[in-house]
CSV table of C-alpha atoms in Angstrom, one decimal:
chain,number,residue,atom,x,y,z
A,38,UNK,CA,-7.9,17.8,14.5
A,39,UNK,CA,-5.3,19.0,17.0
A,40,UNK,CA,-4.0,15.5,17.2
A,41,UNK,CA,-3.5,15.4,13.5
A,42,UNK,CA,-1.6,18.7,13.5
A,43,UNK,CA,0.5,17.5,16.4
A,44,UNK,CA,1.4,14.4,14.4
A,45,UNK,CA,2.3,16.4,11.3
A,46,UNK,CA,4.8,18.6,13.2
A,47,UNK,CA,6.9,15.7,14.4
A,48,UNK,CA,10.2,15.9,12.6
A,49,UNK,CA,12.5,12.8,12.2
A,50,UNK,CA,16.1,12.8,11.0
A,51,UNK,CA,16.7,12.6,7.2
A,52,UNK,CA,18.5,9.2,7.6
A,53,UNK,CA,15.5,7.6,9.4
A,54,UNK,CA,13.2,8.8,6.7
A,55,UNK,CA,15.4,7.6,3.9
A,56,UNK,CA,16.2,4.2,5.5
A,57,UNK,CA,12.5,3.5,6.3
A,58,UNK,CA,11.6,4.4,2.7
A,59,UNK,CA,14.3,2.1,1.3
A,60,UNK,CA,13.3,-0.7,3.6
A,61,UNK,CA,9.7,-0.4,2.4
A,62,UNK,CA,10.7,-0.3,-1.3
A,63,UNK,CA,12.8,-3.4,-1.0
A,64,UNK,CA,10.1,-5.3,0.9
A,65,UNK,CA,7.4,-4.2,-1.6
A,66,UNK,CA,9.6,-5.3,-4.6
A,67,UNK,CA,10.4,-8.7,-3.1
A,68,UNK,CA,6.8,-9.6,-2.1
A,69,UNK,CA,5.4,-8.6,-5.5
A,70,UNK,CA,7.8,-11.0,-7.2
A,71,UNK,CA,7.2,-13.8,-4.7
A,72,UNK,CA,3.4,-13.4,-4.7
A,73,UNK,CA,3.5,-13.4,-8.5
A,74,UNK,CA,5.4,-16.7,-8.4
A,75,UNK,CA,3.0,-18.3,-6.0
A,76,UNK,CA,-0.2,-17.2,-7.6
A,77,UNK,CA,0.8,-17.2,-11.3
A,78,UNK,CA,3.7,-19.5,-11.8
A,79,UNK,CA,2.5,-22.2,-9.4
A,80,UNK,CA,-1.2,-21.3,-10.1
A,81,UNK,CA,-2.1,-21.4,-6.4
A,82,UNK,CA,-5.9,-20.9,-6.4
A,83,UNK,CA,-6.4,-18.9,-3.2
A,84,UNK,CA,-5.1,-15.4,-2.6
A,85,UNK,CA,-7.3,-15.3,0.5
A,86,UNK,CA,-5.5,-18.2,2.0
A,87,UNK,CA,-2.1,-16.6,1.2
A,88,UNK,CA,-3.3,-13.5,3.0
A,89,UNK,CA,-4.4,-15.5,6.0
A,90,UNK,CA,-0.9,-17.0,6.2
A,91,UNK,CA,0.6,-13.6,6.2
A,92,UNK,CA,-1.7,-12.5,9.0
A,93,UNK,CA,-0.8,-15.6,11.1
A,94,UNK,CA,2.9,-14.8,10.8
A,95,UNK,CA,2.2,-11.2,11.9
A,96,UNK,CA,0.3,-12.3,15.0
A,97,UNK,CA,2.8,-15.0,16.0
A,98,UNK,CA,5.9,-12.8,15.6
A,99,UNK,CA,4.5,-9.8,17.4
A,100,UNK,CA,2.9,-11.8,20.2
A,101,UNK,CA,6.2,-13.7,20.8
A,102,UNK,CA,8.1,-10.4,20.7
A,103,UNK,CA,5.7,-8.9,23.2
A,104,UNK,CA,6.0,-11.9,25.6
A,105,UNK,CA,9.8,-11.5,25.4
A,106,UNK,CA,9.5,-7.8,26.2
A,107,UNK,CA,11.1,-6.9,22.8
A,108,UNK,CA,8.2,-4.7,21.8
A,109,UNK,CA,5.4,-3.0,23.8
A,110,UNK,CA,1.8,-2.2,23.0
A,111,UNK,CA,-1.4,-2.1,24.9
A,112,UNK,CA,-3.1,-5.3,26.1
A,113,UNK,CA,-6.5,-6.0,24.6
A,114,UNK,CA,-9.5,-4.3,26.0
A,115,UNK,CA,-12.8,-2.9,24.7
A,116,UNK,CA,-11.2,0.4,23.9
A,117,UNK,CA,-8.9,-1.1,21.3
A,118,UNK,CA,-11.6,-1.5,18.6
A,119,UNK,CA,-12.6,2.1,18.9
A,120,UNK,CA,-9.0,3.2,18.8
A,121,UNK,CA,-8.1,1.3,15.7
A,122,UNK,CA,-11.3,1.5,13.6
A,123,UNK,CA,-11.6,1.8,10.6
A,124,UNK,CA,-8.1,0.5,9.9
A,125,UNK,CA,-9.0,-3.3,10.0
A,126,UNK,CA,-11.6,-2.8,7.3
A,127,UNK,CA,-9.2,-0.9,5.1
A,128,UNK,CA,-6.4,-3.3,5.7
A,129,UNK,CA,-8.4,-6.4,4.7
A,130,UNK,CA,-9.7,-4.6,1.7
A,131,UNK,CA,-6.2,-3.6,0.7
A,132,UNK,CA,-4.8,-7.1,1.4
A,133,UNK,CA,-7.4,-9.0,-0.6
A,134,UNK,CA,-7.6,-6.7,-3.6
A,135,UNK,CA,-3.8,-6.4,-3.7
A,136,UNK,CA,-3.4,-10.2,-3.9
A,137,UNK,CA,-6.3,-10.6,-6.3
A,138,UNK,CA,-4.9,-8.0,-8.7
A,139,UNK,CA,-1.4,-9.5,-8.5
A,140,UNK,CA,-2.9,-12.8,-9.8
A,141,UNK,CA,-5.1,-11.2,-12.5
A,142,UNK,CA,-2.7,-8.7,-14.1
A,143,UNK,CA,0.8,-8.8,-15.6
A,144,UNK,CA,3.6,-7.3,-13.5
A,145,UNK,CA,4.0,-4.2,-15.7
A,146,UNK,CA,0.3,-3.4,-15.8
A,147,UNK,CA,-0.1,-4.1,-12.1
A,148,UNK,CA,2.6,-1.5,-11.3
A,149,UNK,CA,1.3,1.1,-13.8
A,150,UNK,CA,-2.2,1.0,-12.5
A,151,UNK,CA,-1.0,1.2,-8.9
A,152,UNK,CA,0.1,4.7,-9.7
A,153,UNK,CA,-3.5,5.9,-9.3
A,154,UNK,CA,-3.0,5.3,-5.5
A,155,UNK,CA,-0.7,8.4,-5.5
A,156,UNK,CA,-3.5,10.6,-6.9
A,157,UNK,CA,-6.0,9.1,-4.5
A,158,UNK,CA,-3.7,9.6,-1.5
A,159,UNK,CA,-3.1,13.2,-2.5
A,160,UNK,CA,-6.9,13.8,-2.7
A,161,UNK,CA,-7.5,12.2,0.7
A,162,UNK,CA,-4.8,14.2,2.3
A,163,UNK,CA,-6.4,17.4,0.9
A,164,UNK,CA,-9.9,16.5,2.1
A,165,UNK,CA,-9.0,14.8,5.4
A,166,UNK,CA,-5.9,16.5,6.5
A,167,UNK,CA,-6.4,19.9,4.8
A,168,UNK,CA,-2.9,19.7,3.2
A,169,UNK,CA,-1.7,21.5,0.1
A,170,UNK,CA,1.1,20.6,-2.3
A,171,UNK,CA,3.6,22.4,-4.5
A,172,UNK,CA,2.3,23.0,-8.0
A,173,UNK,CA,5.2,21.0,-9.7
A,174,UNK,CA,4.3,18.0,-7.5
A,175,UNK,CA,0.7,18.2,-8.7
A,176,UNK,CA,2.0,18.3,-12.3
A,177,UNK,CA,4.2,15.3,-11.8
A,178,UNK,CA,1.2,13.4,-10.4
A,179,UNK,CA,-0.8,14.4,-13.6
A,180,UNK,CA,2.1,13.0,-15.7
A,181,UNK,CA,2.0,9.7,-13.7
A,182,UNK,CA,-1.7,9.3,-14.2
A,183,UNK,CA,-1.5,10.3,-17.9
A,184,UNK,CA,1.2,7.7,-18.5
A,185,UNK,CA,-0.8,5.0,-16.7
A,186,UNK,CA,-3.9,5.8,-18.8
A,187,UNK,CA,-1.8,5.6,-22.0
A,188,UNK,CA,-0.4,2.2,-21.0
A,189,UNK,CA,-3.7,0.8,-19.9
A,190,UNK,CA,-5.5,2.0,-23.1
A,191,UNK,CA,-3.4,-0.5,-25.1
A,192,UNK,CA,-3.3,-3.3,-22.7
A,193,UNK,CA,-3.5,-6.3,-25.0
A,194,UNK,CA,-4.5,-8.6,-22.1
A,195,UNK,CA,-7.3,-6.4,-20.7
A,196,UNK,CA,-9.3,-8.0,-18.0
A,197,UNK,CA,-12.2,-6.2,-16.4
A,198,UNK,CA,-11.9,-8.1,-13.1
A,199,UNK,CA,-8.2,-7.4,-12.8
A,200,UNK,CA,-8.7,-3.7,-13.5
A,201,UNK,CA,-11.5,-3.5,-10.9
A,202,UNK,CA,-9.4,-5.2,-8.3
A,203,UNK,CA,-6.4,-2.9,-8.8
A,204,UNK,CA,-8.4,0.3,-8.7
A,205,UNK,CA,-10.1,-0.9,-5.5
A,206,UNK,CA,-6.7,-1.7,-4.2
A,207,UNK,CA,-5.5,1.9,-5.0
A,208,UNK,CA,-8.5,3.3,-3.0
A,209,UNK,CA,-7.9,1.0,-0.1
A,210,UNK,CA,-4.1,1.8,-0.1
A,211,UNK,CA,-4.7,5.5,-0.1
A,212,UNK,CA,-7.3,5.4,2.7
A,213,UNK,CA,-5.3,3.0,4.9
A,214,UNK,CA,-2.2,5.1,4.4
A,215,UNK,CA,-3.8,8.3,5.6
A,216,UNK,CA,-5.6,6.6,8.5
A,217,UNK,CA,-2.5,4.7,9.5
A,218,UNK,CA,-0.6,8.0,9.9
A,219,UNK,CA,-3.4,9.2,12.1
A,220,UNK,CA,-3.6,6.1,14.2
A,221,UNK,CA,0.1,5.9,14.9
A,222,UNK,CA,-0.3,8.8,17.3
A,223,UNK,CA,-3.1,7.0,19.2
A,224,UNK,CA,-2.0,6.4,22.8
A,225,UNK,CA,-1.3,2.8,23.6
A,226,UNK,CA,-1.1,1.5,20.1
A,227,UNK,CA,2.1,2.7,18.3
A,228,UNK,CA,3.6,0.9,15.4
A,229,UNK,CA,3.4,-2.6,16.7
A,230,UNK,CA,0.0,-2.3,18.2
A,231,UNK,CA,-1.4,-1.1,14.9
A,232,UNK,CA,0.0,-4.1,13.1
A,233,UNK,CA,-1.0,-6.7,15.7
A,234,UNK,CA,-4.6,-5.6,16.3
A,235,UNK,CA,-5.2,-5.1,12.6
A,236,UNK,CA,-4.2,-8.7,11.9
A,237,UNK,CA,-6.2,-9.9,14.9
A,238,UNK,CA,-9.4,-8.2,13.9
A,239,UNK,CA,-9.3,-9.2,10.2
A,240,UNK,CA,-8.0,-12.8,10.3
A,241,UNK,CA,-11.3,-14.4,11.5
A,242,UNK,CA,-13.6,-12.6,9.0
A,243,UNK,CA,-11.1,-13.4,6.2
A,244,UNK,CA,-11.0,-17.1,7.3
A,245,UNK,CA,-14.8,-17.3,7.3
A,246,UNK,CA,-15.0,-15.7,3.9
A,247,UNK,CA,-12.4,-18.1,2.5
A,248,UNK,CA,-14.4,-21.1,3.9
A,249,UNK,CA,-17.8,-19.8,2.7
A,250,UNK,CA,-16.6,-19.1,-0.8
A,251,UNK,CA,-14.9,-22.5,-1.2
A,252,UNK,CA,-11.5,-20.8,-1.4
A,253,UNK,CA,-10.2,-22.6,1.7
A,254,UNK,CA,-11.0,-26.0,0.2
A,255,UNK,CA,-9.2,-25.2,-3.0
A,256,UNK,CA,-6.1,-24.1,-1.0
A,257,UNK,CA,-6.1,-27.2,1.2
A,258,UNK,CA,-6.5,-29.6,-1.7
A,259,UNK,CA,-3.9,-27.8,-3.9
A,260,UNK,CA,-1.8,-30.5,-5.6
A,261,UNK,CA,1.7,-28.9,-5.1
A,262,UNK,CA,1.8,-28.9,-1.3
A,263,UNK,CA,4.4,-31.7,-1.7
A,264,UNK,CA,6.6,-29.5,-3.9
A,265,UNK,CA,9.4,-28.2,-1.8
A,266,UNK,CA,9.9,-25.2,-4.1
A,267,UNK,CA,6.3,-24.2,-3.8
A,268,UNK,CA,6.2,-24.6,0.0
A,269,UNK,CA,9.3,-22.5,0.3
A,270,UNK,CA,7.8,-19.7,-1.9
A,271,UNK,CA,4.5,-19.9,0.1
A,272,UNK,CA,6.3,-19.6,3.5
A,273,UNK,CA,8.5,-16.8,2.1
A,274,UNK,CA,5.4,-14.9,1.0
A,275,UNK,CA,3.8,-15.3,4.4
A,276,UNK,CA,7.0,-14.0,6.1
A,277,UNK,CA,7.4,-11.1,3.6
A,278,UNK,CA,3.7,-10.2,4.2
A,279,UNK,CA,4.5,-9.4,7.8
A,280,UNK,CA,7.7,-7.6,6.9
A,281,UNK,CA,5.9,-5.6,4.3
A,282,UNK,CA,3.2,-4.5,6.7
A,283,UNK,CA,5.8,-3.5,9.2
A,284,UNK,CA,7.8,-1.6,6.6
A,285,UNK,CA,4.6,0.3,5.6
A,286,UNK,CA,3.9,1.3,9.2
A,287,UNK,CA,7.5,2.3,9.7
A,288,UNK,CA,7.7,4.4,6.6
A,289,UNK,CA,4.4,6.1,7.4
A,290,UNK,CA,5.7,6.8,11.0
A,291,UNK,CA,8.9,8.5,9.8
A,292,UNK,CA,7.4,10.1,6.7
A,293,UNK,CA,3.9,11.0,5.5
A,294,UNK,CA,1.2,8.8,3.9
A,295,UNK,CA,1.9,10.5,0.6
A,296,UNK,CA,5.7,9.8,0.8
A,297,UNK,CA,5.0,6.1,1.5
A,298,UNK,CA,2.9,6.0,-1.6
A,299,UNK,CA,5.7,7.7,-3.5
A,300,UNK,CA,8.2,5.0,-2.4
A,301,UNK,CA,5.9,2.5,-3.9
A,302,UNK,CA,6.2,4.4,-7.2
A,303,UNK,CA,10.0,4.2,-7.0
A,304,UNK,CA,9.8,0.4,-6.4
A,305,UNK,CA,7.5,0.1,-9.4
A,306,UNK,CA,10.2,1.4,-11.8
A,307,UNK,CA,12.3,-1.7,-11.1
A,308,UNK,CA,9.3,-4.1,-11.0
A,309,UNK,CA,7.7,-2.8,-14.2
A,310,UNK,CA,10.8,-3.1,-16.4
A,311,UNK,CA,11.9,-6.4,-14.9
A,312,UNK,CA,8.4,-7.7,-15.5
A,313,UNK,CA,8.8,-7.1,-19.3
A,314,UNK,CA,11.6,-9.7,-19.4
A,315,UNK,CA,10.7,-11.9,-16.5
A,316,UNK,CA,7.3,-13.5,-15.8
A,317,UNK,CA,6.1,-14.4,-19.3
A,318,UNK,CA,2.8,-12.7,-19.0
A,319,UNK,CA,3.6,-9.3,-20.5
A,320,UNK,CA,2.3,-8.7,-24.1
A,321,UNK,CA,4.5,-6.1,-25.7
A,322,UNK,CA,3.2,-3.1,-27.7
A,323,UNK,CA,4.8,0.2,-28.4
A,324,UNK,CA,1.9,2.2,-27.1
A,325,UNK,CA,1.9,0.2,-23.9
A,326,UNK,CA,5.6,0.6,-23.5
A,327,UNK,CA,5.5,4.4,-24.2
A,328,UNK,CA,2.8,4.8,-21.5
A,329,UNK,CA,4.8,2.7,-19.1
A,330,UNK,CA,7.9,4.9,-19.7
A,331,UNK,CA,5.9,8.2,-19.3
A,332,UNK,CA,4.4,6.8,-16.1
A,333,UNK,CA,7.8,5.7,-14.7
A,334,UNK,CA,9.4,9.0,-15.7
A,335,UNK,CA,6.7,10.9,-13.9
A,336,UNK,CA,7.2,8.7,-10.9
A,337,UNK,CA,10.9,9.5,-10.8
A,338,UNK,CA,10.3,13.2,-11.0
A,339,UNK,CA,7.6,13.0,-8.4
A,340,UNK,CA,10.0,11.0,-6.1
A,341,UNK,CA,12.8,13.6,-6.6
A,342,UNK,CA,10.5,16.5,-5.6
A,343,UNK,CA,9.2,14.6,-2.6
A,344,UNK,CA,12.6,13.7,-1.2
A,345,UNK,CA,14.2,17.0,-1.9
A,346,UNK,CA,11.7,19.3,-0.4
A,347,UNK,CA,8.9,19.1,2.2
A,348,UNK,CA,5.5,18.2,0.8
A,349,UNK,CA,3.8,18.9,4.1
A,350,UNK,CA,1.6,22.0,4.5
A,351,UNK,CA,3.4,25.3,3.7
A,352,UNK,CA,2.2,28.7,3.1
A,353,UNK,CA,4.2,30.1,0.1
A,354,UNK,CA,1.3,31.0,-2.1
A,355,UNK,CA,3.3,31.5,-5.2
A,356,UNK,CA,4.8,28.0,-5.1
A,357,UNK,CA,1.7,26.0,-4.2
A,358,UNK,CA,-1.6,24.8,-5.5
A,359,UNK,CA,-3.9,25.5,-2.5
A,360,UNK,CA,-7.2,23.8,-2.2
A,361,UNK,CA,-9.5,25.2,0.5
A,362,UNK,CA,-12.5,23.2,1.7
A,363,UNK,CA,-15.1,25.0,3.8
A,364,UNK,CA,-17.5,23.3,6.2
A,365,UNK,CA,-20.2,23.7,3.6
A,366,UNK,CA,-19.5,21.0,1.1
A,367,UNK,CA,-21.1,23.0,-1.7
A,368,UNK,CA,-18.5,25.8,-1.4
A,369,UNK,CA,-15.1,25.1,-2.7
A,370,UNK,CA,-12.4,27.5,-3.8
A,371,UNK,CA,-9.3,26.6,-5.8
A,372,UNK,CA,-6.5,29.1,-6.0
A,373,UNK,CA,-3.6,28.6,-8.3
């Protein structure tokens, strides 16, 4: 617990926080559009294979940079697994469910339902890090979730599998964000070590799962491998996958797990509305559009509060919703 507290007290300059957040937002926006093009427009059958490609790029780039002394992280030994666990499991879950939900849902509904990751991240930080948040920040989260529920209630293209994947992706995103923040303070790992060893530990199980399910065969026999445009989009997705993972770690390093999730909400404002006009898979209805607008408005307010005041633990009782959790899980006290 002392290590967590020490991590939370590190303060970085406002410019580093802002630039890392903008870098993550840009990467997240680009890869969402590119993945949507590969999986939907070209109808590429294997999101697992696409994820494997992104992991390979991550390993190759970081290993080459380590050999050239451009980055530093601990060499592999038996202690690495204990240092990094359970991040590999959370990352592979986040990766697979994220790609699967991108394929199954329209861009606007994908971005709306991703808002539940904010609520889940807040809950995890309360339970795992014992943090508390300003009351108006909690209200803005409620507005975001309400808007998401309104939009989802009138989804004319409702698909249970897609909704299941996206909600699982929200849970994995929240858990991986909180644990990434904790692991960044682990001696010997750092930003690059977290990225490299996560990819190293999850690539073999993912490859085996792809082969066992027949996913790998579908990818290898895909008919558009001779199409230069598809190959370019596929390689671009693999490269952006590495850049996105790096930007997430960088944003989490300079900010908090919650702030990183908030940045995703900012990005979603652009993605959702562009997806209404681009992509061809959004079925318009006024109820859906209203919920989308409420959700995005709440996201902007939430983002404004986050970047204009500290959302870390403070002790001004009149301004906060404080949630105290005792060692006895049956005793909980909420003070407003």
